[in-house]
mmCIF file with all atom_site columns, C-alpha atoms in Angstrom:
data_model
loop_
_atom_site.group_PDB
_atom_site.id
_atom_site.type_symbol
_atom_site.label_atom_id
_atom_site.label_alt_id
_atom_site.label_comp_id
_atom_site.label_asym_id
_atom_site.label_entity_id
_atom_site.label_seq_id
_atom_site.pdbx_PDB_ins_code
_atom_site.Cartn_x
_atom_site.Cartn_y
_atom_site.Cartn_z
_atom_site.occupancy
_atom_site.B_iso_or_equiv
_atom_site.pdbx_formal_charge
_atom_site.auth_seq_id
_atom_site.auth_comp_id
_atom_site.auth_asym_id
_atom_site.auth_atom_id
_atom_site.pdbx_PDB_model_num
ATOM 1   C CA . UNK A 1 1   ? -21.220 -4.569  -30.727 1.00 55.00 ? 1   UNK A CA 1
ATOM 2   C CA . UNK A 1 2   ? -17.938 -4.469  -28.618 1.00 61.00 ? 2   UNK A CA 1
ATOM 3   C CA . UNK A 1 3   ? -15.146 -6.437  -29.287 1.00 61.00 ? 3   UNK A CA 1
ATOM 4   C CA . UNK A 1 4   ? -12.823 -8.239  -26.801 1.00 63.00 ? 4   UNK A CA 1
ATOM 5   C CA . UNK A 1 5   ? -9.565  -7.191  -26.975 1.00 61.00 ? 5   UNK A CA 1
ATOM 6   C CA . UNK A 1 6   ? -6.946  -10.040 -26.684 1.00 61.00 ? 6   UNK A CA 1
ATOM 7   C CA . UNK A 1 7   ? -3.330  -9.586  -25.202 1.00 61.00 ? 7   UNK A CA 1
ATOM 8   C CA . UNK A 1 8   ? -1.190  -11.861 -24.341 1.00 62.00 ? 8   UNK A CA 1
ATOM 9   C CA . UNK A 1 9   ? -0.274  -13.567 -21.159 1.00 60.00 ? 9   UNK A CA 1
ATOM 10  C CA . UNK A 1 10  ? 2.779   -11.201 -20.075 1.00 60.00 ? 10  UNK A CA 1
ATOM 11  C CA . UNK A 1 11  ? 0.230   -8.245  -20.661 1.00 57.00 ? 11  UNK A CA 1
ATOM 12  C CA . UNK A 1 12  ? 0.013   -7.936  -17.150 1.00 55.00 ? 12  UNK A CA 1
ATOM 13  C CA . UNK A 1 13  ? 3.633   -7.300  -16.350 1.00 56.00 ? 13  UNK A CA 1
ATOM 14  C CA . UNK A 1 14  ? 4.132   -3.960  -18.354 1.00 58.00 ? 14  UNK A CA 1
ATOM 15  C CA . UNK A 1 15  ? 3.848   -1.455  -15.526 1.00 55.00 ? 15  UNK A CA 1
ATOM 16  C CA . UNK A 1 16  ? 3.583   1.131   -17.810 1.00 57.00 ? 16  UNK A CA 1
ATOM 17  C CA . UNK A 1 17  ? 0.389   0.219   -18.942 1.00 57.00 ? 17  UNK A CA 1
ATOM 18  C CA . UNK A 1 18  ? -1.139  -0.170  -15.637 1.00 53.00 ? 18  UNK A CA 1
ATOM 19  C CA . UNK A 1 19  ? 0.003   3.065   -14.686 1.00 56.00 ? 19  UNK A CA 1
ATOM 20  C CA . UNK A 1 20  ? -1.119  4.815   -17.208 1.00 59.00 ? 20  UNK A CA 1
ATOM 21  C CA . UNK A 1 21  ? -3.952  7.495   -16.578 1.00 60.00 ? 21  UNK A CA 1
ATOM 22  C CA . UNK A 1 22  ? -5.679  9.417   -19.086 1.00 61.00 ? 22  UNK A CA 1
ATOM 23  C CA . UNK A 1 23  ? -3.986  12.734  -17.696 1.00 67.00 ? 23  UNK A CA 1
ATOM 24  C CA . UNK A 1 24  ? -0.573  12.047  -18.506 1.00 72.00 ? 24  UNK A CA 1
ATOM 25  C CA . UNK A 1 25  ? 1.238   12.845  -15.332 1.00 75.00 ? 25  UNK A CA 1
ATOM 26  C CA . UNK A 1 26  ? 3.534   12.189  -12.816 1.00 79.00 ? 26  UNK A CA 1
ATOM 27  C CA . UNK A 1 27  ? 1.466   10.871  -9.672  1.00 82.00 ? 27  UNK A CA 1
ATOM 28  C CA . UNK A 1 28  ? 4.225   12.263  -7.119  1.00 86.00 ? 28  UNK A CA 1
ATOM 29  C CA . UNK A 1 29  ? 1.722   12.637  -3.754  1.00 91.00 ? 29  UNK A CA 1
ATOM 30  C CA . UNK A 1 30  ? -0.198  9.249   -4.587  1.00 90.00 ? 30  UNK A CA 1
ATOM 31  C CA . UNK A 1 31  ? 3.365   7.341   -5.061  1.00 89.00 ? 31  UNK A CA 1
ATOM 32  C CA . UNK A 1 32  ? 4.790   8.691   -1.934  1.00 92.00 ? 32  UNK A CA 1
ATOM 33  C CA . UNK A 1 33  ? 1.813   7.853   0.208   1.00 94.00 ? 33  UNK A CA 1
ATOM 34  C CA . UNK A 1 34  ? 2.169   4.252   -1.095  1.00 93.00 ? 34  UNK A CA 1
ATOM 35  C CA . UNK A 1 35  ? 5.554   4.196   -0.711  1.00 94.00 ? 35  UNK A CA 1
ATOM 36  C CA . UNK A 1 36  ? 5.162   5.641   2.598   1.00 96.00 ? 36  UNK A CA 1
ATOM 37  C CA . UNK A 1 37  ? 2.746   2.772   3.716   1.00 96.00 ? 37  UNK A CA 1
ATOM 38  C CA . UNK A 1 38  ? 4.678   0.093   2.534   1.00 96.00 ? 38  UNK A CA 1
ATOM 39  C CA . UNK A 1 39  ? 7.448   1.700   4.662   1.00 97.00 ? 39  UNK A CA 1
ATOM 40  C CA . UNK A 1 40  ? 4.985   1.869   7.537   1.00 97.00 ? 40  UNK A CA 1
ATOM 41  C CA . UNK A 1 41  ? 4.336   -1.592  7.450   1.00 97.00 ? 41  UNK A CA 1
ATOM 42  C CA . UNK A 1 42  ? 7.645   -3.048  6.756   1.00 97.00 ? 42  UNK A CA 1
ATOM 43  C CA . UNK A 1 43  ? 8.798   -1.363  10.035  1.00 97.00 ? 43  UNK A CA 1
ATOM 44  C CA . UNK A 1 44  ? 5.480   -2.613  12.005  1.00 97.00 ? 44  UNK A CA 1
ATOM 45  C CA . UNK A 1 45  ? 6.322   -6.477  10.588  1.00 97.00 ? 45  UNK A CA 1
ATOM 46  C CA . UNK A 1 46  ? 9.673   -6.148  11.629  1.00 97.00 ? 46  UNK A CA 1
ATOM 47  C CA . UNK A 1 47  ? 9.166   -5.003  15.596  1.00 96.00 ? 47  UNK A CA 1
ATOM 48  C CA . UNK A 1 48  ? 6.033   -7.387  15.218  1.00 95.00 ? 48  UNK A CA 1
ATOM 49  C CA . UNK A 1 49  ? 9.063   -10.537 15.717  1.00 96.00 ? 49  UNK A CA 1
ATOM 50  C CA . UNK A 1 50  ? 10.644  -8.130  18.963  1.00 95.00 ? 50  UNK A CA 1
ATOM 51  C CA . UNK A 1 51  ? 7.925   -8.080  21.769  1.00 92.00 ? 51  UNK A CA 1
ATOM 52  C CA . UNK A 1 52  ? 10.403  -5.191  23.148  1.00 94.00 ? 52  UNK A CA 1
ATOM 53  C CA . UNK A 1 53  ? 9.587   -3.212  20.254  1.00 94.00 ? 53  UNK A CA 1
ATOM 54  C CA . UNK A 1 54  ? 5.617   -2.870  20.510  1.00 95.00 ? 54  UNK A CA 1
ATOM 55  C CA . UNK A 1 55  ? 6.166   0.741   21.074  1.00 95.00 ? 55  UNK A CA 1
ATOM 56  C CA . UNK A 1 56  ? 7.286   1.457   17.639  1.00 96.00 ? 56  UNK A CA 1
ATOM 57  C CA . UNK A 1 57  ? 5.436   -1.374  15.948  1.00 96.00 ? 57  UNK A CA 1
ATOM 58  C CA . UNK A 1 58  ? 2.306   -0.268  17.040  1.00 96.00 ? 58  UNK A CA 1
ATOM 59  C CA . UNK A 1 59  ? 2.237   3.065   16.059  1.00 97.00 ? 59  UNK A CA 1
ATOM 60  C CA . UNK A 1 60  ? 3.858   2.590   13.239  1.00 97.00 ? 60  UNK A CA 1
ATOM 61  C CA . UNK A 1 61  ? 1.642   -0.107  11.911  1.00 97.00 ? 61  UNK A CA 1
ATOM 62  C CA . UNK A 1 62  ? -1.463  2.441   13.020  1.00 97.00 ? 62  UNK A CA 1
ATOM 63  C CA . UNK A 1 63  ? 0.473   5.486   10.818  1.00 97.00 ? 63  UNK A CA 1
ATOM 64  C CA . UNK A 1 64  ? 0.601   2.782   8.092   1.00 97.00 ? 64  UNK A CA 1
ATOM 65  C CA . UNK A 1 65  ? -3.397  1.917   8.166   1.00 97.00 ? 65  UNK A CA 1
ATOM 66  C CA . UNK A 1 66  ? -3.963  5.843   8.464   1.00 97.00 ? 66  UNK A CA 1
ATOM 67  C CA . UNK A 1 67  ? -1.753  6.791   5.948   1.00 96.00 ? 67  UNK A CA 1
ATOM 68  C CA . UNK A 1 68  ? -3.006  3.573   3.327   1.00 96.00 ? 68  UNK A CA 1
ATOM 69  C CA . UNK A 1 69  ? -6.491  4.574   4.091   1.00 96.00 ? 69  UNK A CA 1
ATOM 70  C CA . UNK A 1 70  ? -5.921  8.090   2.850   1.00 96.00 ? 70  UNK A CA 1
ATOM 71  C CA . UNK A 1 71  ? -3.986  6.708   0.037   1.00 95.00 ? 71  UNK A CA 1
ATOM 72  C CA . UNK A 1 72  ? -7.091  4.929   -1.246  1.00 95.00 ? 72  UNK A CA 1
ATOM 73  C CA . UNK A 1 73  ? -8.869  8.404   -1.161  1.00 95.00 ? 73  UNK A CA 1
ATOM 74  C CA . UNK A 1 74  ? -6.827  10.048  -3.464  1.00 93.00 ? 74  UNK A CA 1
ATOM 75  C CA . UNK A 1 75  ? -4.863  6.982   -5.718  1.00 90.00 ? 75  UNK A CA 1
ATOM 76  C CA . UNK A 1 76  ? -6.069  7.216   -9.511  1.00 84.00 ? 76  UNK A CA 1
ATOM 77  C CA . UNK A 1 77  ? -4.145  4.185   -10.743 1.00 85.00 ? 77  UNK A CA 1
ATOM 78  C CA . UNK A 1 78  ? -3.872  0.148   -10.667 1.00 84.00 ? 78  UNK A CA 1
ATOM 79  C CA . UNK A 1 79  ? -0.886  -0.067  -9.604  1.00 85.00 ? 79  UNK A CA 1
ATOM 80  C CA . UNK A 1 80  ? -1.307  2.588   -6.670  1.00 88.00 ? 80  UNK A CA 1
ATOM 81  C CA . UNK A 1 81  ? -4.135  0.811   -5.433  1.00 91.00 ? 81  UNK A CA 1
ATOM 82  C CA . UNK A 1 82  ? -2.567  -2.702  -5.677  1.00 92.00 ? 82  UNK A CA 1
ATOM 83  C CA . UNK A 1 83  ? 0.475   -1.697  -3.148  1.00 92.00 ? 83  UNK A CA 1
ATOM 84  C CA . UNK A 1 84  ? -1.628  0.216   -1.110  1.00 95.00 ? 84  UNK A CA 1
ATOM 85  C CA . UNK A 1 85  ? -3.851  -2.643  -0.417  1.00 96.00 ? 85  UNK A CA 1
ATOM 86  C CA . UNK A 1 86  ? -1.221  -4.726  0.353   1.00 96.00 ? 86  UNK A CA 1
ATOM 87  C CA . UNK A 1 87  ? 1.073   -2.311  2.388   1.00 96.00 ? 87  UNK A CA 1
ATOM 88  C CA . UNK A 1 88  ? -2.150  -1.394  3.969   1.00 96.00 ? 88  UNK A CA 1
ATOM 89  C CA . UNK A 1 89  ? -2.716  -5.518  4.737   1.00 96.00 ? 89  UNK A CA 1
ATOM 90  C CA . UNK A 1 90  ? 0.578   -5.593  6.025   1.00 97.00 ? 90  UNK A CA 1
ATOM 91  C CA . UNK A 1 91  ? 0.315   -2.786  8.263   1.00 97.00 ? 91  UNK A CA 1
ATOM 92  C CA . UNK A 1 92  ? -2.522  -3.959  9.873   1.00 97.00 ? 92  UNK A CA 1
ATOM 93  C CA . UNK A 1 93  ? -1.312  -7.129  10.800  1.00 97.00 ? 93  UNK A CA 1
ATOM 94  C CA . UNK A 1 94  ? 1.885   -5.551  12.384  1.00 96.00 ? 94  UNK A CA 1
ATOM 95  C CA . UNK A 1 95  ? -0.622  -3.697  13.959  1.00 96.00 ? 95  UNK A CA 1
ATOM 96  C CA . UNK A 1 96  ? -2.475  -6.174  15.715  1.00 97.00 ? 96  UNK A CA 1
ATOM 97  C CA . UNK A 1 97  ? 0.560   -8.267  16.491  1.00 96.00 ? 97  UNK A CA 1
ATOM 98  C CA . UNK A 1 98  ? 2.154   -5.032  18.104  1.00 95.00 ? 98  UNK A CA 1
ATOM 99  C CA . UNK A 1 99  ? -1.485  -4.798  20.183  1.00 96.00 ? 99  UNK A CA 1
ATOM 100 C CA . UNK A 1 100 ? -1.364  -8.303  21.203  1.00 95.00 ? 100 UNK A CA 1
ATOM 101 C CA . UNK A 1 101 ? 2.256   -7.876  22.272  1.00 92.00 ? 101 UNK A CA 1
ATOM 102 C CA . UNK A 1 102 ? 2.146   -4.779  24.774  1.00 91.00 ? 102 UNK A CA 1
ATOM 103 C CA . UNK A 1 103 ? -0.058  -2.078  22.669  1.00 87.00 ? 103 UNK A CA 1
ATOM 104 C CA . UNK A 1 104 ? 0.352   1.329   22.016  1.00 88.00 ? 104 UNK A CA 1
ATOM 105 C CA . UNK A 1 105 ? 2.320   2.288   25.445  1.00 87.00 ? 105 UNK A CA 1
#
């Protein structure tokens, strides 16, 4: 019968366990597209507060949903997935902000 394992309540925090994959390597493309997303949607929350920005909000919050929703594709850890869901949140909401202030052009 399987046992529980029990760890304590700062378990959570070590980001080296959540990152760890059975492979053993450096996730460079999967890190870069998060990173990239969260940099998408910063930018998109940002022009979201300028209506004179919509331009670049918009299509940068739509490059952030692209680029999150290919991230999901290909991530293979936790942590990965955890900032591209959120980037990808964030993005989305710029997004729709941006649409509701002017759109896309």
């Amino acid at each position: 019968m399987a046992q529980t394992m029990r760890r304590g309540p700062l378990a959570a925090l070590n980001l080296a366990s959540i990152n760890r994959v059975q492979d053993e390597r450096a996730h460079t493309k999967e890190n870069v597209i998060a990173a990239a997303t969260a940099a998408f949607a910063i930018v998109a929350i940002v022009c979201a507060f300028f209506p004179s920005m919509h331009i670049l909000g918009a299509w940068s919050g739509l490059a952030g949903v692209l680029a999150g929703l290919g991230g999901q594709m290909i991530s293979s850890t936790t942590l990965e997935r955890f900032a591209l869901v959120i980037s990808l949140g964030a993005a989305a909401v710029g997004l729709f902000i941006n649409m509701a202030n002017g759109g896309l052009y």
